[in-house]
mmCIF file of C-alpha atoms and ligand atoms in Angstrom:
data_model
loop_
_atom_site.group_PDB
_atom_site.id
_atom_site.type_symbol
_atom_site.label_atom_id
_atom_site.label_comp_id
_atom_site.label_asym_id
_atom_site.label_seq_id
_atom_site.Cartn_x
_atom_site.Cartn_y
_atom_site.Cartn_z
ATOM 1 C CA UNK A 1 -1.861 29.628 -2.996
ATOM 2 C CA UNK A 2 0.356 26.464 -2.883
ATOM 3 C CA UNK A 3 0.550 24.434 -6.150
ATOM 4 C CA UNK A 4 1.234 20.889 -6.029
ATOM 5 C CA UNK A 5 1.901 18.500 -8.868
ATOM 6 C CA UNK A 6 0.281 15.029 -9.059
ATOM 7 C CA UNK A 7 0.597 12.911 -11.668
ATOM 8 C CA UNK A 8 -1.793 10.289 -11.730
ATOM 9 C CA UNK A 9 -0.501 6.496 -12.844
ATOM 10 C CA UNK A 10 -4.331 5.384 -12.946
ATOM 11 C CA UNK A 11 -3.225 1.494 -14.362
ATOM 12 C CA UNK A 12 -5.380 -1.397 -15.560
ATOM 13 C CA UNK A 13 -8.493 -3.544 -14.385
ATOM 14 C CA UNK A 14 -10.603 -1.674 -11.972
ATOM 15 C CA UNK A 15 -7.659 1.208 -11.947
ATOM 16 C CA UNK A 16 -9.566 4.088 -13.628
ATOM 17 C CA UNK A 17 -13.057 3.700 -11.872
ATOM 18 C CA UNK A 18 -11.170 3.556 -8.759
ATOM 19 C CA UNK A 19 -8.905 6.333 -9.503
ATOM 20 C CA UNK A 20 -11.846 8.944 -11.525
ATOM 21 C CA UNK A 21 -13.409 8.786 -7.858
ATOM 22 C CA UNK A 22 -10.426 9.417 -5.944
ATOM 23 C CA UNK A 23 -10.171 12.724 -8.027
ATOM 24 C CA UNK A 24 -13.392 13.460 -6.767
ATOM 25 C CA UNK A 25 -12.739 14.053 -3.719
ATOM 26 C CA UNK A 26 -9.692 15.874 -4.509
ATOM 27 C CA UNK A 27 -11.935 18.872 -6.083
ATOM 28 C CA UNK A 28 -13.683 19.133 -2.445
ATOM 29 C CA UNK A 29 -10.273 19.639 -1.050
ATOM 30 C CA UNK A 30 -8.718 21.642 -3.512
ATOM 31 C CA UNK A 31 -12.229 24.101 -3.309
ATOM 32 C CA UNK A 32 -12.121 24.558 0.285
ATOM 33 C CA UNK A 33 -8.026 24.949 0.976
ATOM 34 C CA UNK A 34 -5.656 27.262 -0.114
ATOM 35 C CA UNK A 35 -4.372 24.362 -2.318
ATOM 36 C CA UNK A 36 -3.977 24.049 -6.526
ATOM 37 C CA UNK A 37 -3.505 20.869 -7.795
ATOM 38 C CA UNK A 38 -2.007 20.274 -11.001
ATOM 39 C CA UNK A 39 -2.627 16.890 -11.872
ATOM 40 C CA UNK A 40 -1.523 15.075 -15.430
ATOM 41 C CA UNK A 41 -2.569 11.671 -16.326
ATOM 42 C CA UNK A 42 0.245 9.008 -17.698
ATOM 43 C CA UNK A 43 0.759 5.755 -18.885
ATOM 44 C CA UNK A 44 1.499 2.741 -16.572
ATOM 45 C CA UNK A 45 1.313 -1.367 -16.731
ATOM 46 C CA UNK A 46 -0.218 -2.899 -18.934
ATOM 47 C CA UNK A 47 -2.671 -0.722 -21.409
ATOM 48 C CA UNK A 48 1.081 0.976 -21.638
ATOM 49 C CA UNK A 49 2.331 -1.348 -23.120
ATOM 50 C CA UNK A 50 0.098 -2.316 -25.084
ATOM 51 C CA UNK A 51 0.009 1.850 -26.331
ATOM 52 C CA UNK A 52 3.146 2.766 -25.793
ATOM 53 C CA UNK A 53 5.712 -0.267 -26.198
ATOM 54 C CA UNK A 54 7.137 -0.117 -22.330
ATOM 55 C CA UNK A 55 4.467 -0.593 -19.220
ATOM 56 C CA UNK A 56 6.762 2.495 -17.911
ATOM 57 C CA UNK A 57 6.854 4.881 -21.051
ATOM 58 C CA UNK A 58 9.693 7.052 -20.901
ATOM 59 C CA UNK A 59 7.926 9.909 -20.737
ATOM 60 C CA UNK A 60 5.703 8.591 -17.177
ATOM 61 C CA UNK A 61 9.246 8.670 -15.803
ATOM 62 C CA UNK A 62 9.768 12.086 -16.439
ATOM 63 C CA UNK A 63 6.489 13.075 -15.662
ATOM 64 C CA UNK A 64 6.675 11.206 -11.665
ATOM 65 C CA UNK A 65 10.532 12.665 -11.474
ATOM 66 C CA UNK A 66 8.961 16.236 -11.967
ATOM 67 C CA UNK A 67 5.914 15.767 -9.672
ATOM 68 C CA UNK A 68 5.306 16.485 -5.483
ATOM 69 C CA UNK A 69 3.401 13.232 -5.566
ATOM 70 C CA UNK A 70 1.955 10.273 -7.313
ATOM 71 C CA UNK A 71 -1.080 8.190 -7.234
ATOM 72 C CA UNK A 72 -0.739 5.211 -8.803
ATOM 73 C CA UNK A 73 -3.482 2.608 -9.330
ATOM 74 C CA UNK A 74 -3.388 -1.159 -9.461
ATOM 75 C CA UNK A 75 -1.632 -2.370 -12.669
ATOM 76 C CA UNK A 76 -1.491 -6.089 -14.327
ATOM 77 C CA UNK A 77 -3.588 -8.278 -16.802
ATOM 78 C CA UNK A 78 -5.940 -11.925 -15.926
ATOM 79 C CA UNK A 79 -3.211 -14.765 -16.261
ATOM 80 C CA UNK A 80 -3.893 -15.404 -20.001
ATOM 81 C CA UNK A 81 -3.992 -12.178 -20.670
ATOM 82 C CA UNK A 82 -0.602 -11.561 -19.133
ATOM 83 C CA UNK A 83 1.315 -14.317 -22.075
ATOM 84 C CA UNK A 84 1.102 -11.674 -24.737
ATOM 85 C CA UNK A 85 3.478 -8.692 -23.100
ATOM 86 C CA UNK A 86 7.081 -9.629 -22.774
ATOM 87 C CA UNK A 87 8.081 -11.174 -19.142
ATOM 88 C CA UNK A 88 10.510 -8.332 -18.420
ATOM 89 C CA UNK A 89 7.845 -5.679 -19.835
ATOM 90 C CA UNK A 90 5.427 -7.109 -17.446
ATOM 91 C CA UNK A 91 3.780 -4.768 -15.705
ATOM 92 C CA UNK A 92 5.334 -5.735 -12.183
ATOM 93 C CA UNK A 93 8.530 -6.093 -12.712
ATOM 94 C CA UNK A 94 9.043 -3.716 -15.733
ATOM 95 C CA UNK A 95 6.717 -1.200 -14.164
ATOM 96 C CA UNK A 96 6.216 -1.068 -10.302
ATOM 97 C CA UNK A 97 9.525 -1.910 -9.622
ATOM 98 C CA UNK A 98 11.208 0.783 -11.261
ATOM 99 C CA UNK A 99 8.977 3.285 -9.775
ATOM 100 C CA UNK A 100 10.130 2.447 -6.609
ATOM 101 C CA UNK A 101 13.558 2.230 -7.178
ATOM 102 C CA UNK A 102 13.459 5.711 -8.613
ATOM 103 C CA UNK A 103 11.442 7.321 -5.648
ATOM 104 C CA UNK A 104 13.748 4.718 -3.525
ATOM 105 C CA UNK A 105 10.098 4.367 -1.531
ATOM 106 C CA UNK A 106 11.983 2.174 1.090
ATOM 107 C CA UNK A 107 8.753 2.828 3.747
ATOM 108 C CA UNK A 108 5.522 1.373 2.915
ATOM 109 C CA UNK A 109 2.685 2.097 4.771
ATOM 110 C CA UNK A 110 -0.353 -0.114 4.955
ATOM 111 C CA UNK A 111 -2.855 0.203 7.471
ATOM 112 C CA UNK A 112 -5.215 -2.334 8.698
ATOM 113 C CA UNK A 113 -7.951 -0.485 9.972
ATOM 114 C CA UNK A 114 -11.318 -1.896 10.453
ATOM 115 C CA UNK A 115 -13.374 0.735 13.273
ATOM 116 C CA UNK A 116 -16.370 -2.085 15.067
ATOM 117 C CA UNK A 117 -18.973 -0.247 12.945
ATOM 118 C CA UNK A 118 -17.209 -2.141 10.042
ATOM 119 C CA UNK A 119 -16.386 -5.174 11.742
ATOM 120 C CA UNK A 120 -19.566 -7.105 9.433
ATOM 121 C CA UNK A 121 -16.896 -6.228 6.641
ATOM 122 C CA UNK A 122 -14.377 -9.371 8.261
ATOM 123 C CA UNK A 123 -14.488 -12.869 8.096
ATOM 124 C CA UNK A 124 -13.421 -13.189 11.860
ATOM 125 C CA UNK A 125 -16.175 -13.576 14.762
ATOM 126 C CA UNK A 126 -17.241 -10.207 16.684
ATOM 127 C CA UNK A 127 -15.012 -11.345 19.644
ATOM 128 C CA UNK A 128 -12.317 -11.754 18.071
ATOM 129 C CA UNK A 129 -12.660 -8.292 16.496
ATOM 130 C CA UNK A 130 -13.589 -6.862 19.888
ATOM 131 C CA UNK A 131 -13.359 -2.769 19.434
ATOM 132 C CA UNK A 132 -11.916 -3.059 16.107
ATOM 133 C CA UNK A 133 -8.492 -3.662 14.292
ATOM 134 C CA UNK A 134 -6.150 -0.737 14.026
ATOM 135 C CA UNK A 135 -2.686 -2.136 12.618
ATOM 136 C CA UNK A 136 -0.311 0.197 10.995
ATOM 137 C CA UNK A 137 2.171 -2.427 8.380
ATOM 138 C CA UNK A 138 5.790 -1.073 7.806
ATOM 139 C CA UNK A 139 7.153 -2.849 4.540
ATOM 140 C CA UNK A 140 10.885 -2.574 3.988
ATOM 141 C CA UNK A 141 10.071 -1.220 -0.350
ATOM 142 C CA UNK A 142 12.807 -1.386 -2.125
ATOM 143 C CA UNK A 143 15.542 -4.589 -0.713
ATOM 144 C CA UNK A 144 14.740 -8.244 -0.113
ATOM 145 C CA UNK A 145 14.716 -10.993 -2.862
ATOM 146 C CA UNK A 146 12.152 -8.007 -4.566
ATOM 147 C CA UNK A 147 15.493 -6.474 -6.026
ATOM 148 C CA UNK A 148 18.465 -8.942 -5.141
ATOM 149 C CA UNK A 149 20.709 -10.451 -7.799
ATOM 150 C CA UNK A 150 18.336 -13.362 -9.674
ATOM 151 C CA UNK A 151 19.327 -16.132 -11.729
ATOM 152 C CA UNK A 152 17.088 -19.021 -14.010
ATOM 153 C CA UNK A 153 19.782 -21.640 -15.435
ATOM 154 C CA UNK A 154 20.576 -25.120 -15.869
ATOM 155 C CA UNK A 155 23.664 -26.645 -14.973
ATOM 156 C CA UNK A 156 26.084 -28.746 -16.458
ATOM 157 C CA UNK A 157 24.118 -32.205 -15.767
ATOM 158 C CA UNK A 158 21.142 -30.063 -17.713
ATOM 159 C CA UNK A 159 19.064 -29.840 -14.317
ATOM 160 C CA UNK A 160 17.145 -26.688 -14.196
ATOM 161 C CA UNK A 161 18.480 -23.912 -10.914
ATOM 162 C CA UNK A 162 17.064 -20.646 -9.394
ATOM 163 C CA UNK A 163 19.136 -18.740 -7.387
ATOM 164 C CA UNK A 164 17.738 -15.652 -6.055
ATOM 165 C CA UNK A 165 19.154 -13.210 -3.621
ATOM 166 C CA UNK A 166 17.804 -11.600 -0.538
ATOM 167 C CA UNK A 167 19.988 -8.834 0.364
ATOM 168 C CA UNK A 168 20.527 -6.283 2.669
ATOM 169 C CA UNK A 169 22.915 -4.072 3.823
ATOM 170 C CA UNK A 170 22.482 -2.052 7.229
ATOM 171 C CA UNK A 171 22.245 1.275 6.074
ATOM 172 C CA UNK A 172 18.608 -0.357 4.519
ATOM 173 C CA UNK A 173 18.045 -1.507 8.170
ATOM 174 C CA UNK A 174 18.181 0.892 9.785
ATOM 175 C CA UNK A 175 16.311 3.599 7.943
ATOM 176 C CA UNK A 176 13.186 1.325 7.695
ATOM 177 C CA UNK A 177 13.158 0.525 11.431
ATOM 178 C CA UNK A 178 13.760 4.963 11.861
ATOM 179 C CA UNK A 179 11.128 4.607 10.380
ATOM 180 C CA UNK A 180 8.725 2.435 12.464
ATOM 181 C CA UNK A 181 9.744 2.861 15.400
ATOM 182 C CA UNK A 182 9.209 6.836 15.172
ATOM 183 C CA UNK A 183 5.444 5.846 14.297
ATOM 184 C CA UNK A 184 5.409 3.421 16.895
ATOM 185 C CA UNK A 185 6.397 5.874 19.393
ATOM 186 C CA UNK A 186 3.848 8.311 18.254
ATOM 187 C CA UNK A 187 1.411 5.752 18.568
ATOM 188 C CA UNK A 188 0.449 3.189 21.187
ATOM 189 C CA UNK A 189 4.326 2.816 22.102
ATOM 190 C CA UNK A 190 4.356 -0.799 20.955
ATOM 191 C CA UNK A 191 6.711 -1.948 17.952
ATOM 192 C CA UNK A 192 5.901 -5.482 16.782
ATOM 193 C CA UNK A 193 9.373 -6.888 14.897
ATOM 194 C CA UNK A 194 8.387 -9.489 12.506
ATOM 195 C CA UNK A 195 11.795 -11.386 11.197
ATOM 196 C CA UNK A 196 13.027 -15.344 10.917
ATOM 197 C CA UNK A 197 15.772 -15.220 13.080
ATOM 198 C CA UNK A 198 15.615 -18.934 13.399
ATOM 199 C CA UNK A 199 16.575 -19.632 9.658
ATOM 200 C CA UNK A 200 17.276 -16.830 8.004
ATOM 201 C CA UNK A 201 20.704 -14.570 8.516
ATOM 202 C CA UNK A 202 19.284 -11.545 7.300
ATOM 203 C CA UNK A 203 16.854 -11.648 9.462
ATOM 204 C CA UNK A 204 19.843 -11.993 12.153
ATOM 205 C CA UNK A 205 21.069 -8.774 11.058
ATOM 206 C CA UNK A 206 17.692 -7.171 10.930
ATOM 207 C CA UNK A 207 17.893 -7.822 14.786
ATOM 208 C CA UNK A 208 21.141 -7.089 15.517
ATOM 209 C CA UNK A 209 20.477 -3.669 14.289
ATOM 210 C CA UNK A 210 16.939 -3.300 15.976
ATOM 211 C CA UNK A 211 18.924 -3.507 18.873
ATOM 212 C CA UNK A 212 21.030 -0.440 18.003
ATOM 213 C CA UNK A 213 18.372 1.618 16.737
ATOM 214 C CA UNK A 214 15.928 0.601 19.749
ATOM 215 C CA UNK A 215 18.171 2.245 22.049
ATOM 216 C CA UNK A 216 17.100 5.974 20.569
ATOM 217 C CA UNK A 217 13.597 5.146 21.074
ATOM 218 C CA UNK A 218 13.724 4.317 25.243
ATOM 219 C CA UNK A 219 10.421 4.498 25.169
ATOM 220 C CA UNK A 220 9.082 2.287 22.287
ATOM 221 C CA UNK A 221 8.408 -1.365 23.652
ATOM 222 C CA UNK A 222 9.354 -3.857 21.050
ATOM 223 C CA UNK A 223 7.739 -7.130 21.271
ATOM 224 C CA UNK A 224 9.235 -9.555 18.923
ATOM 225 C CA UNK A 225 7.080 -12.307 16.770
ATOM 226 C CA UNK A 226 8.327 -14.773 14.067
ATOM 227 C CA UNK A 227 6.260 -14.301 10.465
ATOM 228 C CA UNK A 228 5.045 -17.753 10.690
ATOM 229 C CA UNK A 229 3.643 -17.216 14.522
ATOM 230 C CA UNK A 230 2.431 -13.476 13.618
ATOM 231 C CA UNK A 231 0.969 -14.772 10.357
ATOM 232 C CA UNK A 232 -1.675 -16.834 13.193
ATOM 233 C CA UNK A 233 -1.976 -14.801 15.501
ATOM 234 C CA UNK A 234 -3.314 -12.015 13.183
ATOM 235 C CA UNK A 235 -6.245 -14.412 12.698
ATOM 236 C CA UNK A 236 -6.924 -14.934 16.330
ATOM 237 C CA UNK A 237 -6.096 -11.940 17.974
ATOM 238 C CA UNK A 238 -5.429 -9.160 15.929
ATOM 239 C CA UNK A 239 -6.365 -6.560 18.214
ATOM 240 C CA UNK A 240 -2.997 -6.480 19.392
ATOM 241 C CA UNK A 241 -1.083 -5.442 17.354
ATOM 242 C CA UNK A 242 -0.865 -1.741 16.672
ATOM 243 C CA UNK A 243 2.707 -1.165 14.612
ATOM 244 C CA UNK A 244 4.507 -3.719 12.656
ATOM 245 C CA UNK A 245 7.913 -3.787 10.975
ATOM 246 C CA UNK A 246 9.058 -6.085 8.285
ATOM 247 C CA UNK A 247 11.081 -6.667 5.398
ATOM 248 C CA UNK A 248 9.816 -6.112 2.005
ATOM 249 C CA UNK A 249 8.691 -9.927 1.215
ATOM 250 C CA UNK A 250 7.422 -10.708 4.413
ATOM 251 C CA UNK A 251 4.790 -7.430 4.165
ATOM 252 C CA UNK A 252 4.213 -8.415 0.500
ATOM 253 C CA UNK A 253 2.778 -11.326 2.162
ATOM 254 C CA UNK A 254 1.282 -10.330 5.567
ATOM 255 C CA UNK A 255 -0.315 -7.188 4.530
ATOM 256 C CA UNK A 256 -2.560 -9.346 1.829
ATOM 257 C CA UNK A 257 -3.239 -11.189 4.850
ATOM 258 C CA UNK A 258 -4.537 -7.501 6.373
ATOM 259 C CA UNK A 259 -6.770 -7.829 3.405
ATOM 260 C CA UNK A 260 -8.039 -11.025 4.243
ATOM 261 C CA UNK A 261 -9.067 -10.695 7.578
ATOM 262 C CA UNK A 262 -10.649 -6.865 7.277
ATOM 263 C CA UNK A 263 -12.376 -8.906 4.685
ATOM 264 C CA UNK A 264 -11.102 -7.397 1.702
ATOM 265 C CA UNK A 265 -7.833 -5.992 -0.112
ATOM 266 C CA UNK A 266 -10.052 -3.183 -1.715
ATOM 267 C CA UNK A 267 -10.033 -2.014 2.448
ATOM 268 C CA UNK A 268 -5.981 -1.428 1.947
ATOM 269 C CA UNK A 269 -4.662 1.854 0.429
ATOM 270 C CA UNK A 270 -1.125 1.973 1.068
ATOM 271 C CA UNK A 271 1.394 5.422 1.415
ATOM 272 C CA UNK A 272 4.840 4.460 -0.191
ATOM 273 C CA UNK A 273 7.691 6.948 0.920
ATOM 274 C CA UNK A 274 11.328 7.630 0.464
ATOM 275 C CA UNK A 275 13.433 10.357 1.202
ATOM 276 C CA UNK A 276 13.414 13.967 0.424
ATOM 277 C CA UNK A 277 9.178 13.979 0.429
ATOM 278 C CA UNK A 278 9.529 11.406 -2.770
ATOM 279 C CA UNK A 279 6.417 9.194 -2.499
ATOM 280 C CA UNK A 280 3.678 7.609 -4.453
ATOM 281 C CA UNK A 281 0.535 6.291 -2.910
ATOM 282 C CA UNK A 282 -1.299 2.894 -4.526
ATOM 283 C CA UNK A 283 -4.216 0.842 -3.346
ATOM 284 C CA UNK A 284 -2.425 -2.708 -2.158
ATOM 285 C CA UNK A 285 -4.713 -4.725 -4.294
ATOM 286 C CA UNK A 286 -4.295 -6.154 -7.823
ATOM 287 C CA UNK A 287 -6.317 -4.848 -10.719
ATOM 288 C CA UNK A 288 -9.443 -7.163 -10.356
ATOM 289 C CA UNK A 289 -9.928 -7.502 -14.159
ATOM 290 C CA UNK A 290 -12.648 -9.999 -13.192
ATOM 291 C CA UNK A 291 -14.930 -7.130 -12.398
ATOM 292 C CA UNK A 292 -13.060 -4.121 -14.199
ATOM 293 C CA UNK A 293 -15.313 -1.716 -16.764
ATOM 294 C CA UNK A 294 -18.412 -2.817 -14.521
ATOM 295 C CA UNK A 295 -18.570 -0.179 -12.398
ATOM 296 C CA UNK A 296 -18.254 -2.274 -9.261
ATOM 297 C CA UNK A 297 -15.654 -1.692 -7.604
ATOM 298 C CA UNK A 298 -15.355 -0.065 -4.492
ATOM 299 C CA UNK A 299 -13.036 2.666 -4.462
ATOM 300 C CA UNK A 300 -12.347 3.462 -1.014
ATOM 301 C CA UNK A 301 -8.491 2.024 -1.363
ATOM 302 C CA UNK A 302 -7.750 4.421 -3.638
ATOM 303 C CA UNK A 303 -9.415 7.374 -1.864
ATOM 304 C CA UNK A 304 -7.712 6.311 1.338
ATOM 305 C CA UNK A 305 -4.818 6.285 -0.738
ATOM 306 C CA UNK A 306 -5.121 10.077 -2.071
ATOM 307 C CA UNK A 307 -6.258 11.229 1.876
ATOM 308 C CA UNK A 308 -2.313 9.524 2.364
ATOM 309 C CA UNK A 309 -1.088 11.426 0.050
ATOM 310 C CA UNK A 310 -2.714 14.932 1.692
ATOM 311 C CA UNK A 311 -0.777 13.389 4.915
ATOM 312 C CA UNK A 312 2.403 12.447 4.525
ATOM 313 C CA UNK A 313 2.839 14.510 1.280
ATOM 314 C CA UNK A 314 0.736 17.577 1.608
ATOM 315 C CA UNK A 315 1.190 18.004 5.193
ATOM 316 C CA UNK A 316 -2.986 18.214 5.189
ATOM 317 C CA UNK A 317 -3.843 15.451 8.085
ATOM 318 C CA UNK A 318 -7.225 17.283 9.051
ATOM 319 C CA UNK A 319 -8.422 17.129 5.535
ATOM 320 C CA UNK A 320 -7.201 13.646 5.552
ATOM 321 C CA UNK A 321 -8.948 12.508 8.799
ATOM 322 C CA UNK A 322 -11.945 13.816 6.919
ATOM 323 C CA UNK A 323 -11.728 12.262 3.953
ATOM 324 C CA UNK A 324 -11.532 8.810 6.110
ATOM 325 C CA UNK A 325 -14.387 10.323 8.625
ATOM 326 C CA UNK A 326 -16.351 10.623 5.571
ATOM 327 C CA UNK A 327 -15.755 7.098 3.733
ATOM 328 C CA UNK A 328 -16.677 5.156 7.205
ATOM 329 C CA UNK A 329 -20.004 7.185 7.091
ATOM 330 C CA UNK A 330 -21.214 5.870 3.669
ATOM 331 C CA UNK A 331 -20.012 2.576 5.243
ATOM 332 C CA UNK A 332 -22.572 3.750 8.601
ATOM 333 C CA UNK A 333 -25.014 4.498 7.090
ATOM 334 C CA UNK A 334 -25.291 0.843 5.219
ATOM 335 C CA UNK A 335 -24.023 1.504 1.493
ATOM 336 C CA UNK A 336 -21.651 -0.477 0.186
ATOM 337 C CA UNK A 337 -20.444 -2.057 -3.258
ATOM 338 C CA UNK A 338 -21.318 -6.213 -4.443
ATOM 339 C CA UNK A 339 -17.620 -6.176 -4.854
ATOM 340 C CA UNK A 340 -16.971 -5.995 -0.668
ATOM 341 C CA UNK A 341 -20.724 -7.235 -0.184
ATOM 342 C CA UNK A 342 -22.828 -10.051 -1.200
ATOM 343 C CA UNK A 343 -26.755 -9.103 -1.742
ATOM 344 C CA UNK A 344 -29.033 -10.021 0.964
ATOM 345 C CA UNK A 345 -26.738 -8.813 3.379
ATOM 346 C CA UNK A 346 -28.928 -6.003 4.186
ATOM 347 C CA UNK A 347 -26.805 -3.362 2.801
ATOM 348 C CA UNK A 348 -28.059 -1.058 -0.036
ATOM 349 C CA UNK A 349 -25.341 -1.811 -3.175
ATOM 350 C CA UNK A 350 -23.853 1.406 -4.549
ATOM 351 C CA UNK A 351 -21.978 1.140 -7.718
ATOM 352 C CA UNK A 352 -18.185 2.556 -8.146
ATOM 353 C CA UNK A 353 -19.245 6.520 -9.142
ATOM 354 C CA UNK A 354 -22.806 6.551 -6.673
ATOM 355 C CA UNK A 355 -20.346 5.195 -3.468
ATOM 356 C CA UNK A 356 -17.922 8.494 -4.724
ATOM 357 C CA UNK A 357 -20.518 10.771 -4.456
ATOM 358 C CA UNK A 358 -22.091 9.651 -0.779
ATOM 359 C CA UNK A 359 -18.415 10.120 -0.461
ATOM 360 C CA UNK A 360 -18.305 13.469 -1.665
ATOM 361 C CA UNK A 361 -21.800 14.266 -0.476
ATOM 362 C CA UNK A 362 -20.400 13.242 2.918
ATOM 363 C CA UNK A 363 -17.566 15.379 2.765
ATOM 364 C CA UNK A 364 -18.871 18.561 2.280
ATOM 365 C CA UNK A 365 -21.438 17.803 5.155
ATOM 366 C CA UNK A 366 -18.109 17.480 7.202
HETATM 367 C C1 IPM B 401 2.016 -4.997 -3.593
HETATM 368 C C2 IPM B 401 1.909 -5.914 -4.770
HETATM 369 C C3 IPM B 401 3.346 -5.923 -5.693
HETATM 370 C C4 IPM B 401 4.057 -6.461 -4.948
HETATM 371 C C5 IPM B 401 3.250 -6.684 -6.947
HETATM 372 C C6 IPM B 401 2.544 -6.495 -8.222
HETATM 373 C C7 IPM B 401 4.553 -7.010 -7.496
HETATM 374 O O1 IPM B 401 1.491 -7.612 -4.811
HETATM 375 O O2 IPM B 401 2.053 -3.786 -3.942
HETATM 376 O O3 IPM B 401 1.714 -5.831 -2.652
HETATM 377 O O4 IPM B 401 4.977 -7.847 -4.510
HETATM 378 O O5 IPM B 401 4.760 -5.872 -3.927
HETATM 379 MG MG1 MG B 402 1.339 -7.516 -2.721
#
């Protein structure tokens, strides 16, 4: 029997509701495998600021340090509610970025996955979706503009200015590129490199290092695409992409577009991986305060994030696959939730917990 310590940071808004469904799924996995999940929940996010005076309390930081894996729910409040929190304690800046830094999770995997049977969720035409969408976006997560020096100031003439630094060193770039090349080699042998070298020097260095790293992966074909053109191509012909690699800010934007072509960010789980098996897993979307507490949010992104944890942190690839299959089967049986589907669209609408129960039921059969 192997014991894994999992820190659960359920977060804000719909976070606790969808996390609860993920935990039900983990129980099934625990029951039928030689594993024991030691689960500890801890405050993180805007709620933690109000209850503990910090959006990332010291006790939570310690728990994260000791955990074998961390699962994090979405964080944040509505625009109005956010104003009650000092700017540096806002959960994005005060909790999420420090968590990424702490675990050095430089590699963010964001699958943009839609089998043909779920094409109805997408706003794209069936002929554009073709046989389905299966993209793995690989986003550098601890560098670039997010972590560069920042200054908001006023110059001598009284004019306000801002300065934010986009910084990468060659190790940071080569680490994420090695990760992406390995993933490309294990899939279709094609790597789409997303950059903006016609304007940004950071992309010039990125591409230079890419050429060096590419020598270790002669079996992988590299296709270079400018980030703006990639945004268009994602809408017009998403099926051409497989593994896409990009720096932090490009990855933030294009991965949200990934959610758009699937039909919802609710279909976007993710894995954030660092060195020495340090990792945390999170849905790529926000806390959806407008629908929080209504038991209507689809738990797919959270259950999918936990499946990614099984695959990447605990080497349980088969069970991860079983979870994906169970979720796809529940959708294919015509079930959905009202955050994903409109009334009258021919689906049977379930609540968050009823959807979780269906996934559990399916997983037990599979
Ligand atoms: C994401 C989110 C975060 C980011 C926010 C919440 C800081 O949008 O994970 O994509 O920008 O990285
Ligand atoms: Mg984002």
